[in-house]
Structures are given as C-alpha cells and as structure tokens.
GROMACS .gro file of N, CA and C in nm:
model
  519
    1MET      N    1  -0.451  -5.422  -1.885
    1MET     CA    2  -0.519  -5.523  -1.806
    1MET      C    3  -0.607  -5.453  -1.703
    2LYS      N    4  -0.723  -5.510  -1.681
    2LYS     CA    5  -0.813  -5.458  -1.578
    2LYS      C    6  -0.791  -5.537  -1.451
    3TYR      N    7  -0.773  -5.465  -1.343
    3TYR     CA    8  -0.748  -5.527  -1.214
    3TYR      C    9  -0.875  -5.519  -1.131
    4LYS      N   10  -0.955  -5.624  -1.143
    4LYS     CA   11  -1.080  -5.627  -1.067
    4LYS      C   12  -1.102  -5.767  -1.014
    5LYS      N   13  -1.189  -5.777  -0.917
    5LYS     CA   14  -1.219  -5.905  -0.854
    5LYS      C   15  -1.253  -6.008  -0.961
    6GLY      N   16  -1.193  -6.125  -0.948
    6GLY     CA   17  -1.217  -6.233  -1.043
    6GLY      C   18  -1.114  -6.243  -1.154
    7THR      N   19  -1.031  -6.140  -1.170
    7THR     CA   20  -0.927  -6.142  -1.273
    7THR      C   21  -0.820  -6.243  -1.233
    8LYS      N   22  -0.775  -6.321  -1.330
    8LYS     CA   23  -0.663  -6.413  -1.308
    8LYS      C   24  -0.540  -6.352  -1.372
    9ILE      N   25  -0.431  -6.352  -1.296
    9ILE     CA   26  -0.307  -6.292  -1.343
    9ILE      C   27  -0.199  -6.399  -1.350
   10LYS      N   28  -0.131  -6.402  -1.464
   10LYS     CA   29  -0.020  -6.495  -1.483
   10LYS      C   30   0.109  -6.420  -1.454
   11SER      N   31   0.185  -6.475  -1.363
   11SER     CA   32   0.310  -6.413  -1.319
   11SER      C   33   0.427  -6.456  -1.405
   12LEU      N   34   0.525  -6.367  -1.418
   12LEU     CA   35   0.652  -6.404  -1.479
   12LEU      C   36   0.751  -6.449  -1.373
   13SER      N   37   0.721  -6.418  -1.247
   13SER     CA   38   0.811  -6.452  -1.138
   13SER      C   39   0.729  -6.503  -1.019
   14PRO      N   40   0.720  -6.632  -0.995
   14PRO     CA   41   0.781  -6.739  -1.072
   14PRO      C   42   0.701  -6.768  -1.198
   15ALA      N   43   0.769  -6.816  -1.298
   15ALA     CA   44   0.706  -6.846  -1.427
   15ALA      C   45   0.594  -6.947  -1.406
   16GLY      N   46   0.481  -6.919  -1.467
   16GLY     CA   47   0.369  -7.012  -1.463
   16GLY      C   48   0.276  -6.998  -1.344
   17TYR      N   49   0.314  -6.917  -1.244
   17TYR     CA   50   0.227  -6.898  -1.128
   17TYR      C   51   0.108  -6.812  -1.170
   18VAL      N   52  -0.012  -6.857  -1.139
   18VAL     CA   53  -0.135  -6.784  -1.171
   18VAL      C   54  -0.210  -6.761  -1.041
   19TYR      N   55  -0.258  -6.637  -1.023
   19TYR     CA   56  -0.337  -6.609  -0.905
   19TYR      C   57  -0.460  -6.528  -0.944
   20GLU      N   58  -0.560  -6.534  -0.857
   20GLU     CA   59  -0.686  -6.464  -0.883
   20GLU      C   60  -0.702  -6.350  -0.784
   21LEU      N   61  -0.752  -6.238  -0.834
   21LEU     CA   62  -0.782  -6.124  -0.747
   21LEU      C   63  -0.920  -6.148  -0.685
   22THR      N   64  -0.924  -6.148  -0.553
   22THR     CA   65  -1.048  -6.177  -0.482
   22THR      C   66  -1.098  -6.060  -0.398
   23ALA      N   67  -1.028  -5.948  -0.404
   23ALA     CA   68  -1.068  -5.827  -0.332
   23ALA      C   69  -1.047  -5.708  -0.426
   24PRO      N   70  -1.116  -5.598  -0.402
   24PRO     CA   71  -1.096  -5.479  -0.486
   24PRO      C   72  -0.956  -5.420  -0.466
   25VAL      N   73  -0.902  -5.360  -0.569
   25VAL     CA   74  -0.770  -5.299  -0.563
   25VAL      C   75  -0.764  -5.197  -0.449
   26GLY      N   76  -0.661  -5.213  -0.363
   26GLY     CA   77  -0.636  -5.117  -0.256
   26GLY      C   78  -0.740  -5.116  -0.145
   27ARG      N   79  -0.823  -5.219  -0.136
   27ARG     CA   80  -0.930  -5.220  -0.037
   27ARG      C   81  -0.944  -5.357   0.027
   28ARG      N   82  -1.025  -5.361   0.131
   28ARG     CA   83  -1.055  -5.483   0.206
   28ARG      C   84  -0.929  -5.552   0.256
   29PHE      N   85  -0.844  -5.470   0.318
   29PHE     CA   86  -0.723  -5.523   0.381
   29PHE      C   87  -0.759  -5.585   0.515
   30HIS      N   88  -0.674  -5.673   0.560
   30HIS     CA   89  -0.685  -5.729   0.694
   30HIS      C   90  -0.692  -5.611   0.792
   31PRO      N   91  -0.775  -5.618   0.898
   31PRO     CA   92  -0.789  -5.504   0.989
   31PRO      C   93  -0.660  -5.462   1.058
   32ASP      N   94  -0.563  -5.551   1.070
   32ASP     CA   95  -0.435  -5.516   1.133
   32ASP      C   96  -0.334  -5.459   1.034
   33PHE      N   97  -0.368  -5.456   0.907
   33PHE     CA   98  -0.274  -5.413   0.803
   33PHE      C   99  -0.318  -5.279   0.747
   34LYS      N  100  -0.241  -5.174   0.783
   34LYS     CA  101  -0.273  -5.038   0.742
   34LYS      C  102  -0.150  -4.970   0.683
   35PRO      N  103  -0.106  -5.016   0.565
   35PRO     CA  104   0.011  -4.954   0.504
   35PRO      C  105  -0.015  -4.806   0.474
   36GLU      N  106   0.087  -4.726   0.488
   36GLU     CA  107   0.074  -4.581   0.468
   36GLU      C  108   0.108  -4.539   0.326
   37LEU      N  109   0.169  -4.629   0.250
   37LEU     CA  110   0.207  -4.600   0.111
   37LEU      C  111   0.157  -4.712   0.020
   38THR      N  112   0.116  -4.674  -0.099
   38THR     CA  113   0.079  -4.773  -0.200
   38THR      C  114   0.206  -4.822  -0.270
   39PRO      N  115   0.201  -4.934  -0.340
   39PRO     CA  116   0.319  -4.975  -0.418
   39PRO      C  117   0.364  -4.868  -0.517
   40LYS      N  118   0.270  -4.801  -0.580
   40LYS     CA  119   0.303  -4.694  -0.675
   40LYS      C  120   0.380  -4.582  -0.605
   41GLU      N  121   0.331  -4.539  -0.488
   41GLU     CA  122   0.399  -4.432  -0.414
   41GLU      C  123   0.539  -4.474  -0.373
   42MET      N  124   0.554  -4.599  -0.332
   42MET     CA  125   0.686  -4.649  -0.291
   42MET      C  126   0.784  -4.643  -0.408
   43LEU      N  127   0.740  -4.692  -0.524
   43LEU     CA  128   0.827  -4.692  -0.642
   43LEU      C  129   0.863  -4.549  -0.685
   44GLU      N  130   0.770  -4.456  -0.671
   44GLU     CA  131   0.797  -4.317  -0.708
   44GLU      C  132   0.893  -4.249  -0.611
   45LEU      N  133   0.884  -4.284  -0.483
   45LEU     CA  134   0.975  -4.225  -0.385
   45LEU      C  135   1.117  -4.276  -0.403
   46GLY      N  136   1.131  -4.401  -0.439
   46GLY     CA  137   1.262  -4.460  -0.458
   46GLY      C  138   1.292  -4.562  -0.350
   47VAL      N  139   1.281  -4.689  -0.385
   47VAL     CA  140   1.306  -4.800  -0.293
   47VAL      C  141   1.386  -4.909  -0.362
   48PHE      N  142   1.454  -4.988  -0.281
   48PHE     CA  143   1.525  -5.108  -0.327
   48PHE      C  144   1.632  -5.079  -0.432
   49GLY      N  145   1.687  -4.959  -0.432
   49GLY     CA  146   1.792  -4.925  -0.527
   49GLY      C  147   1.749  -4.934  -0.671
   50GLY      N  148   1.618  -4.927  -0.694
   50GLY     CA  149   1.565  -4.926  -0.830
   50GLY      C  150   1.564  -5.060  -0.900
   51LEU      N  151   1.582  -5.170  -0.827
   51LEU     CA  152   1.590  -5.302  -0.891
   51LEU      C  153   1.457  -5.376  -0.900
   52TYR      N  154   1.353  -5.325  -0.839
   52TYR     CA  155   1.228  -5.401  -0.833
   52TYR      C  156   1.147  -5.391  -0.962
   53PHE      N  157   1.092  -5.503  -1.004
   53PHE     CA  158   0.994  -5.515  -1.113
   53PHE      C  159   1.042  -5.456  -1.246
   54ARG      N  160   1.169  -5.462  -1.275
   54ARG     CA  161   1.214  -5.410  -1.404
   54ARG      C  162   1.178  -5.503  -1.518
   55GLU      N  163   1.193  -5.633  -1.498
   55GLU     CA  164   1.171  -5.728  -1.605
   55GLU      C  165   1.027  -5.780  -1.612
   56ASP      N  166   0.953  -5.772  -1.503
   56ASP     CA  167   0.818  -5.830  -1.503
   56ASP      C  168   0.711  -5.726  -1.470
   57LYS      N  169   0.725  -5.609  -1.529
   57LYS     CA  170   0.631  -5.501  -1.504
   57LYS      C  171   0.491  -5.530  -1.559
   58GLU      N  172   0.481  -5.620  -1.657
   58GLU     CA  173   0.353  -5.646  -1.722
   58GLU      C  174   0.246  -5.696  -1.625
   59GLU      N  175   0.288  -5.752  -1.514
   59GLU     CA  176   0.193  -5.805  -1.416
   59GLU      C  177   0.119  -5.694  -1.341
   60TYR      N  178   0.175  -5.576  -1.339
   60TYR     CA  179   0.126  -5.468  -1.255
   60TYR      C  180   0.077  -5.350  -1.339
   61PRO      N  181  -0.003  -5.261  -1.281
   61PRO     CA  182  -0.055  -5.147  -1.357
   61PRO      C  183   0.056  -5.058  -1.413
   62GLU      N  184   0.041  -5.017  -1.537
   62GLU     CA  185   0.138  -4.928  -1.602
   62GLU      C  186   0.160  -4.801  -1.522
   63SER      N  187   0.053  -4.752  -1.459
   63SER     CA  188   0.062  -4.626  -1.383
   63SER      C  189   0.164  -4.634  -1.271
   64TRP      N  190   0.192  -4.753  -1.220
   64TRP     CA  191   0.290  -4.768  -1.113
   64TRP      C  192   0.431  -4.731  -1.159
   65PHE      N  193   0.455  -4.736  -1.288
   65PHE     CA  194   0.592  -4.721  -1.339
   65PHE      C  195   0.618  -4.589  -1.412
   66LYS      N  196   0.516  -4.506  -1.428
   66LYS     CA  197   0.536  -4.381  -1.501
   66LYS      C  198   0.640  -4.291  -1.435
   67LYS      N  199   0.639  -4.283  -1.303
   67LYS     CA  200   0.734  -4.198  -1.230
   67LYS      C  201   0.825  -4.279  -1.137
   68ALA      N  202   0.824  -4.410  -1.154
   68ALA     CA  203   0.905  -4.496  -1.067
   68ALA      C  204   1.054  -4.473  -1.091
   69LYS      N  205   1.129  -4.481  -0.984
   69LYS     CA  206   1.275  -4.467  -0.991
   69LYS      C  207   1.334  -4.608  -1.004
   70LEU      N  208   1.357  -4.649  -1.129
   70LEU     CA  209   1.406  -4.784  -1.158
   70LEU      C  210   1.535  -4.778  -1.238
   71GLN      N  211   1.616  -4.878  -1.218
   71GLN     CA  212   1.736  -4.892  -1.299
   71GLN      C  213   1.698  -4.955  -1.433
   72PRO      N  214   1.781  -4.935  -1.533
   72PRO     CA  215   1.754  -5.000  -1.662
   72PRO      C  216   1.771  -5.151  -1.650
   73GLU      N  217   1.703  -5.224  -1.739
   73GLU     CA  218   1.719  -5.369  -1.741
   73GLU      C  219   1.865  -5.404  -1.759
   74GLY      N  220   1.906  -5.509  -1.694
   74GLY     CA  221   2.045  -5.553  -1.703
   74GLY      C  222   2.128  -5.512  -1.581
   75ALA      N  223   2.086  -5.409  -1.510
   75ALA     CA  224   2.159  -5.368  -1.389
   75ALA      C  225   2.144  -5.479  -1.285
   76GLU      N  226   2.252  -5.508  -1.215
   76GLU     CA  227   2.248  -5.619  -1.120
   76GLU      C  228   2.263  -5.576  -0.974
   77GLU      N  229   2.317  -5.459  -0.952
   77GLU     CA  230   2.338  -5.410  -0.816
   77GLU      C  231   2.245  -5.293  -0.788
   78PRO      N  232   2.194  -5.282  -0.665
   78PRO     CA  233   2.110  -5.166  -0.633
   78PRO      C  234   2.189  -5.036  -0.641
   79ASP      N  235   2.123  -4.931  -0.682
   79ASP     CA  236   2.184  -4.798  -0.689
   79ASP      C  237   2.122  -4.714  -0.577
   80LYS      N  238   2.198  -4.695  -0.470
   80LYS     CA  239   2.143  -4.624  -0.353
   80LYS      C  240   2.100  -4.482  -0.387
   81LYS      N  241   2.152  -4.425  -0.494
   81LYS     CA  242   2.110  -4.290  -0.534
   81LYS      C  243   1.964  -4.286  -0.577
   82LEU      N  244   1.908  -4.400  -0.615
   82LEU     CA  245   1.768  -4.406  -0.654
   82LEU      C  246   1.675  -4.418  -0.533
   83ASN      N  247   1.730  -4.449  -0.417
   83ASN     CA  248   1.649  -4.455  -0.295
   83ASN      C  249   1.623  -4.313  -0.245
   84TYR      N  250   1.508  -4.292  -0.187
   84TYR     CA  251   1.469  -4.158  -0.142
   84TYR      C  252   1.575  -4.095  -0.053
   85PHE      N  253   1.628  -4.172   0.040
   85PHE     CA  254   1.725  -4.118   0.134
   85PHE      C  255   1.870  -4.136   0.088
   86GLY      N  256   1.889  -4.188  -0.033
   86GLY     CA  257   2.023  -4.202  -0.089
   86GLY      C  258   2.112  -4.299  -0.014
   87ILE      N  259   2.051  -4.394   0.052
   87ILE     CA  260   2.126  -4.489   0.134
   87ILE      C  261   2.071  -4.629   0.109
   88ASN      N  262   2.159  -4.728   0.117
   88ASN     CA  263   2.115  -4.866   0.100
   88ASN      C  264   2.063  -4.917   0.235
   89ALA      N  265   1.939  -4.961   0.236
   89ALA     CA  266   1.880  -5.012   0.360
   89ALA      C  267   1.826  -5.153   0.341
   90SER      N  268   1.880  -5.223   0.244
   90SER     CA  269   1.831  -5.357   0.211
   90SER      C  270   1.936  -5.463   0.242
   91GLN      N  271   1.887  -5.581   0.271
   91GLN     CA  272   1.974  -5.697   0.279
   91GLN      C  273   1.963  -5.770   0.145
   92PRO      N  274   2.069  -5.837   0.103
   92PRO     CA  275   2.060  -5.912  -0.023
   92PRO      C  276   1.951  -6.018  -0.017
   93LEU      N  277   1.892  -6.048  -0.132
   93LEU     CA  278   1.788  -6.149  -0.141
   93LEU      C  279   1.835  -6.283  -0.083
   94GLN      N  280   1.962  -6.313  -0.098
   94GLN     CA  281   2.017  -6.438  -0.046
   94GLN      C  282   1.997  -6.448   0.106
   95VAL      N  283   2.010  -6.337   0.177
   95VAL     CA  284   1.989  -6.337   0.322
   95VAL      C  285   1.843  -6.371   0.352
   96TRP      N  286   1.752  -6.311   0.277
   96TRP     CA  287   1.609  -6.338   0.297
   96TRP      C  288   1.580  -6.487   0.272
   97GLN      N  289   1.643  -6.543   0.168
   97GLN     CA  290   1.622  -6.684   0.137
   97GLN      C  291   1.675  -6.773   0.249
   98GLU      N  292   1.795  -6.741   0.299
   98GLU     CA  293   1.856  -6.821   0.406
   98GLU      C  294   1.773  -6.818   0.534
   99LYS      N  295   1.708  -6.707   0.561
   99LYS     CA  296   1.629  -6.693   0.683
   99LYS      C  297   1.487  -6.750   0.667
  100GLY      N  298   1.453  -6.794   0.547
  100GLY     CA  299   1.321  -6.852   0.523
  100GLY      C  300   1.210  -6.749   0.514
  101TRP      N  301   1.243  -6.626   0.479
  101TRP     CA  302   1.144  -6.519   0.472
  101TRP      C  303   1.074  -6.513   0.337
  102ILE      N  304   1.116  -6.593   0.241
  102ILE     CA  305   1.061  -6.586   0.106
  102ILE      C  306   0.951  -6.690   0.088
  103TYR      N  307   0.837  -6.645   0.043
  103TYR     CA  308   0.725  -6.732   0.008
  103TYR      C  309   0.748  -6.783  -0.134
  104LYS      N  310   0.724  -6.910  -0.156
  104LYS     CA  311   0.760  -6.972  -0.285
  104LYS      C  312   0.701  -6.900  -0.406
  105ASN      N  313   0.580  -6.846  -0.394
  105ASN     CA  314   0.519  -6.779  -0.509
  105ASN      C  315   0.548  -6.629  -0.516
  106ASP      N  316   0.621  -6.578  -0.419
  106ASP     CA  317   0.666  -6.438  -0.419
  106ASP      C  318   0.818  -6.437  -0.401
  107PRO      N  319   0.892  -6.486  -0.500
  107PRO     CA  320   1.037  -6.502  -0.483
  107PRO      C  321   1.114  -6.371  -0.469
  108ARG      N  322   1.051  -6.259  -0.494
  108ARG     CA  323   1.119  -6.130  -0.476
  108ARG      C  324   1.097  -6.072  -0.337
  109GLY      N  325   1.017  -6.138  -0.255
  109GLY     CA  326   1.005  -6.096  -0.116
  109GLY      C  327   0.879  -6.020  -0.080
  110TRP      N  328   0.889  -5.949   0.032
  110TRP     CA  329   0.773  -5.882   0.091
  110TRP      C  330   0.705  -5.786  -0.004
  111PHE      N  331   0.781  -5.706  -0.076
  111PHE     CA  332   0.717  -5.606  -0.163
  111PHE      C  333   0.637  -5.673  -0.275
  112GLN      N  334   0.685  -5.783  -0.326
  112GLN     CA  335   0.608  -5.856  -0.427
  112GLN      C  336   0.477  -5.906  -0.365
  113TRP      N  337   0.487  -5.959  -0.243
  113TRP     CA  338   0.364  -6.001  -0.173
  113TRP      C  339   0.271  -5.881  -0.160
  114TYR      N  340   0.323  -5.767  -0.114
  114TYR     CA  341   0.239  -5.649  -0.091
  114TYR      C  342   0.176  -5.600  -0.222
  115ALA      N  343   0.251  -5.596  -0.329
  115ALA     CA  344   0.197  -5.550  -0.457
  115ALA      C  345   0.079  -5.637  -0.499
  116ARG      N  346   0.093  -5.766  -0.484
  116ARG     CA  347  -0.015  -5.858  -0.520
  116ARG      C  348  -0.132  -5.848  -0.423
  117TYR      N  349  -0.104  -5.831  -0.297
  117TYR     CA  350  -0.209  -5.812  -0.197
  117TYR      C  351  -0.286  -5.683  -0.228
  118TYR      N  352  -0.212  -5.578  -0.260
  118TYR     CA  353  -0.275  -5.449  -0.293
  118TYR      C  354  -0.368  -5.464  -0.414
  119LEU      N  355  -0.326  -5.541  -0.513
  119LEU     CA  356  -0.409  -5.562  -0.632
  119LEU      C  357  -0.535  -5.642  -0.601
  120GLY      N  358  -0.533  -5.721  -0.493
  120GLY     CA  359  -0.651  -5.797  -0.454
  120GLY      C  360  -0.630  -5.945  -0.435
  121ARG      N  361  -0.506  -5.992  -0.442
  121ARG     CA  362  -0.482  -6.134  -0.415
  121ARG      C  363  -0.490  -6.157  -0.264
  122ARG      N  364  -0.561  -6.260  -0.224
  122ARG     CA  365  -0.566  -6.300  -0.084
  122ARG      C  366  -0.531  -6.448  -0.079
  123LEU      N  367  -0.448  -6.483   0.018
  123LEU     CA  368  -0.403  -6.621   0.033
  123LEU      C  369  -0.464  -6.680   0.159
  124ASN      N  370  -0.507  -6.803   0.150
  124ASN     CA  371  -0.571  -6.869   0.264
  124ASN      C  372  -0.480  -6.971   0.331
  125ASP      N  373  -0.352  -6.964   0.302
  125ASP     CA  374  -0.259  -7.063   0.358
  125ASP      C  375  -0.176  -7.008   0.473
  126GLY      N  376  -0.215  -6.893   0.528
  126GLY     CA  377  -0.142  -6.833   0.639
  126GLY      C  378  -0.035  -6.734   0.595
  127GLU      N  379  -0.009  -6.726   0.466
  127GLU     CA  380   0.097  -6.637   0.418
  127GLU      C  381   0.061  -6.490   0.439
  128ASP      N  382  -0.063  -6.450   0.413
  128ASP     CA  383  -0.101  -6.310   0.436
  128ASP      C  384  -0.077  -6.273   0.582
  129GLU      N  385  -0.118  -6.358   0.675
  129GLU     CA  386  -0.100  -6.329   0.816
  129GLU      C  387   0.048  -6.320   0.853
  130ARG      N  388   0.128  -6.409   0.796
  130ARG     CA  389   0.273  -6.406   0.824
  130ARG      C  390   0.334  -6.276   0.775
  131GLN      N  391   0.299  -6.234   0.655
  131GLN     CA  392   0.358  -6.111   0.600
  131GLN      C  393   0.307  -5.987   0.675
  132ILE      N  394   0.183  -5.988   0.715
  132ILE     CA  395   0.129  -5.876   0.792
  132ILE      C  396   0.199  -5.867   0.928
  133LYS      N  397   0.225  -5.980   0.988
  133LYS     CA  398   0.299  -5.981   1.116
  133LYS      C  399   0.439  -5.923   1.097
  134ARG      N  400   0.506  -5.958   0.988
  134ARG     CA  401   0.639  -5.904   0.960
  134ARG      C  402   0.631  -5.753   0.940
  135TRP      N  403   0.527  -5.707   0.869
  135TRP     CA  404   0.507  -5.563   0.848
  135TRP      C  405   0.487  -5.492   0.982
  136LYS      N  406   0.403  -5.550   1.069
  136LYS     CA  407   0.377  -5.489   1.200
  136LYS      C  408   0.504  -5.479   1.284
  137ASN      N  409   0.594  -5.575   1.269
  137ASN     CA  410   0.719  -5.573   1.345
  137ASN      C  411   0.808  -5.455   1.309
  138MET      N  412   0.786  -5.394   1.195
  138MET     CA  413   0.866  -5.277   1.156
  138MET      C  414   0.827  -5.153   1.236
  139LYS      N  415   0.716  -5.158   1.305
  139LYS     CA  416   0.668  -5.044   1.386
  139LYS      C  417   0.773  -5.001   1.488
  140ARG      N  418   0.857  -5.093   1.532
  140ARG     CA  419   0.961  -5.058   1.630
  140ARG      C  420   1.054  -4.951   1.573
  141HIS      N  421   1.075  -4.951   1.442
  141HIS     CA  422   1.160  -4.849   1.380
  141HIS      C  423   1.090  -4.713   1.377
  142VAL      N  424   0.960  -4.714   1.359
  142VAL     CA  425   0.883  -4.589   1.366
  142VAL      C  426   0.899  -4.528   1.505
  143ILE      N  427   0.887  -4.610   1.608
  143ILE     CA  428   0.899  -4.564   1.747
  143ILE      C  429   1.038  -4.507   1.772
  144GLN      N  430   1.142  -4.573   1.720
  144GLN     CA  431   1.278  -4.523   1.739
  144GLN      C  432   1.297  -4.386   1.674
  145ILE      N  433   1.238  -4.364   1.558
  145ILE     CA  434   1.248  -4.234   1.492
  145ILE      C  435   1.173  -4.129   1.575
  146ILE      N  436   1.053  -4.163   1.620
  146ILE     CA  437   0.975  -4.069   1.701
  146ILE      C  438   1.052  -4.032   1.828
  147ASN      N  439   1.114  -4.130   1.892
  147ASN     CA  440   1.183  -4.107   2.019
  147ASN      C  441   1.320  -4.041   2.004
  148ASN      N  442   1.381  -4.047   1.888
  148ASN     CA  443   1.519  -4.000   1.874
  148ASN      C  444   1.540  -3.887   1.773
  149CYS      N  445   1.437  -3.850   1.699
  149CYS     CA  446   1.455  -3.749   1.595
  149CYS      C  447   1.360  -3.632   1.616
  150ALA      N  448   1.408  -3.513   1.587
  150ALA     CA  449   1.321  -3.396   1.590
  150ALA      C  450   1.219  -3.409   1.477
  151LYS      N  451   1.097  -3.371   1.504
  151LYS     CA  452   0.991  -3.380   1.403
  151LYS      C  453   1.035  -3.305   1.276
  152GLY      N  454   1.026  -3.374   1.163
  152GLY     CA  455   1.061  -3.313   1.035
  152GLY      C  456   1.208  -3.321   0.997
  153ASP      N  457   1.293  -3.372   1.087
  153ASP     CA  458   1.436  -3.383   1.057
  153ASP      C  459   1.461  -3.512   0.978
  154LEU      N  460   1.458  -3.500   0.846
  154LEU     CA  461   1.474  -3.617   0.760
  154LEU      C  462   1.618  -3.664   0.749
  155THR      N  463   1.711  -3.592   0.812
  155THR     CA  464   1.851  -3.637   0.811
  155THR      C  465   1.878  -3.732   0.928
  156CYS      N  466   1.785  -3.741   1.020
  156CYS     CA  467   1.800  -3.827   1.138
  156CYS      C  468   1.756  -3.969   1.105
  157ARG      N  469   1.845  -4.065   1.128
  157ARG     CA  470   1.816  -4.207   1.110
  157ARG      C  471   1.769  -4.238   0.967
  158LYS      N  472   1.850  -4.195   0.871
  158LYS     CA  473   1.814  -4.213   0.731
  158LYS      C  474   1.801  -4.360   0.691
  159LYS      N  475   1.885  -4.444   0.745
  159LYS     CA  476   1.877  -4.586   0.708
  159LYS      C  477   1.746  -4.647   0.757
  160GLN      N  478   1.707  -4.614   0.880
  160GLN     CA  479   1.579  -4.664   0.930
  160GLN      C  480   1.463  -4.607   0.849
  161ARG      N  481   1.471  -4.480   0.815
  161ARG     CA  482   1.365  -4.418   0.736
  161ARG      C  483   1.352  -4.485   0.600
  162GLN      N  484   1.466  -4.514   0.536
  162GLN     CA  485   1.462  -4.581   0.406
  162GLN      C  486   1.404  -4.721   0.421
  163ALA      N  487   1.445  -4.792   0.525
  163ALA     CA  488   1.391  -4.926   0.548
  163ALA      C  489   1.240  -4.920   0.567
  164LEU      N  490   1.192  -4.820   0.639
  164LEU     CA  491   1.047  -4.806   0.658
  164LEU      C  492   0.975  -4.781   0.526
  165LEU      N  493   1.035  -4.705   0.436
  165LEU     CA  494   0.975  -4.686   0.304
  165LEU      C  495   0.960  -4.820   0.232
  166HIS      N  496   1.057  -4.908   0.251
  166HIS     CA  497   1.052  -5.040   0.188
  166HIS      C  498   0.936  -5.124   0.240
  167TRP      N  499   0.884  -5.087   0.356
  167TRP     CA  500   0.775  -5.162   0.419
  167TRP      C  501   0.644  -5.083   0.420
  168ALA      N  502   0.632  -4.985   0.333
  168ALA     CA  503   0.506  -4.908   0.315
  168ALA      C  504   0.471  -4.819   0.434
  169TYR      N  505   0.570  -4.786   0.516
  169TYR     CA  506   0.552  -4.685   0.621
  169TYR      C  507   0.601  -4.551   0.566
  170ASP      N  508   0.527  -4.446   0.591
  170ASP     CA  509   0.566  -4.314   0.546
  170ASP      C  510   0.660  -4.252   0.648
  171SER      N  511   0.789  -4.258   0.621
  171SER     CA  512   0.889  -4.205   0.715
  171SER      C  513   0.930  -4.062   0.682
  172LEU      N  514   0.850  -3.994   0.600
  172LEU     CA  515   0.882  -3.857   0.561
  172LEU      C  516   0.819  -3.753   0.652
  173ARG      N  517   0.747  -3.797   0.751
  173ARG     CA  518   0.678  -3.704   0.842
  173ARG      C  519   0.768  -3.661   0.954
   0.00000   0.00000   0.00000
C-alpha cells in the first residue's frame, strides 16, 4: 500500500473504520507535537510487551514490522522481556477505557492514534489536540529522569524510561 495524501485506509480495529491521509507521512505535525521516535523505531526498541499490532499489521507499512519486537499471534499477556528496559510500564487497556482515555476509532489507545497521525491522518474533532496534550504531559517524566539520573545511566528509573518509550520520547539518552 502507498501511504500518501489522499489515500483511504480501511482499519481492522475497529472493523469498518475508514480514514483518509491528509498530510504527508511523518510530516506536518502540530507545532506543539515533536515526538522523538517514529512508530517503527518504537516497535524495534520494544514497547507494550510486544502485543501491539500483531493481528492488524496490514494497515501499516511492512517496514515497521521487519525488526519489531512482537509476540506471536495468540499471546494474550505482555512479555516484559520484549520491552527495551525489560520492565512492564503499561496499565491494562481496561484502565484506559475506565478513565475515558480511549478514542472510539482508536480502540488500542494512544499508540494507535500516533501511528495513524504519523501516516497522515488528521482529525478535526479535537482528538488530535487531546492526544497531543496527553503526550506533552509525559514531559514531567523526562524532567524527573534529568533531575534524578546521571547522564547515560540507563539503569536509573527504568520504568519511567520504558513508559517514555511508549509515548515516543527517546529515554535512551
């Protein structure tokens, strides 16, 4: 599939959802949104215990999955060994649903929103702004690492570092 402006993509999650790419891949982001990692880089580093996009990979570029650390289809629990820092830094999807953090057309959460945004989907219903605000709120964890860890000490605050990877912040510096 070619991912270019004007392409319509049919999602498997949720079934029947169709969206159009209205921006170039990886470009024309909101000025307040400056992710440090692409979805491909996140998947290669190891995020979400390897459970993301196993069954509905067809929606996304094949290149994202060549080196991705994913569990085989059928696995139901995250495998923290597949996360870069070897630690679970996620809350169950049920918690996200209970808190109202899930957008109806992105039932897998923030990363699904980000993957589609990265491809060029833009939403005019306030959802992009809401998700960007949530992303910006993760900056407090970056500050805590800067203030409490020696530069380059990747053993310091591993859970926060893993969580930051889940939000496209590069916590490996």
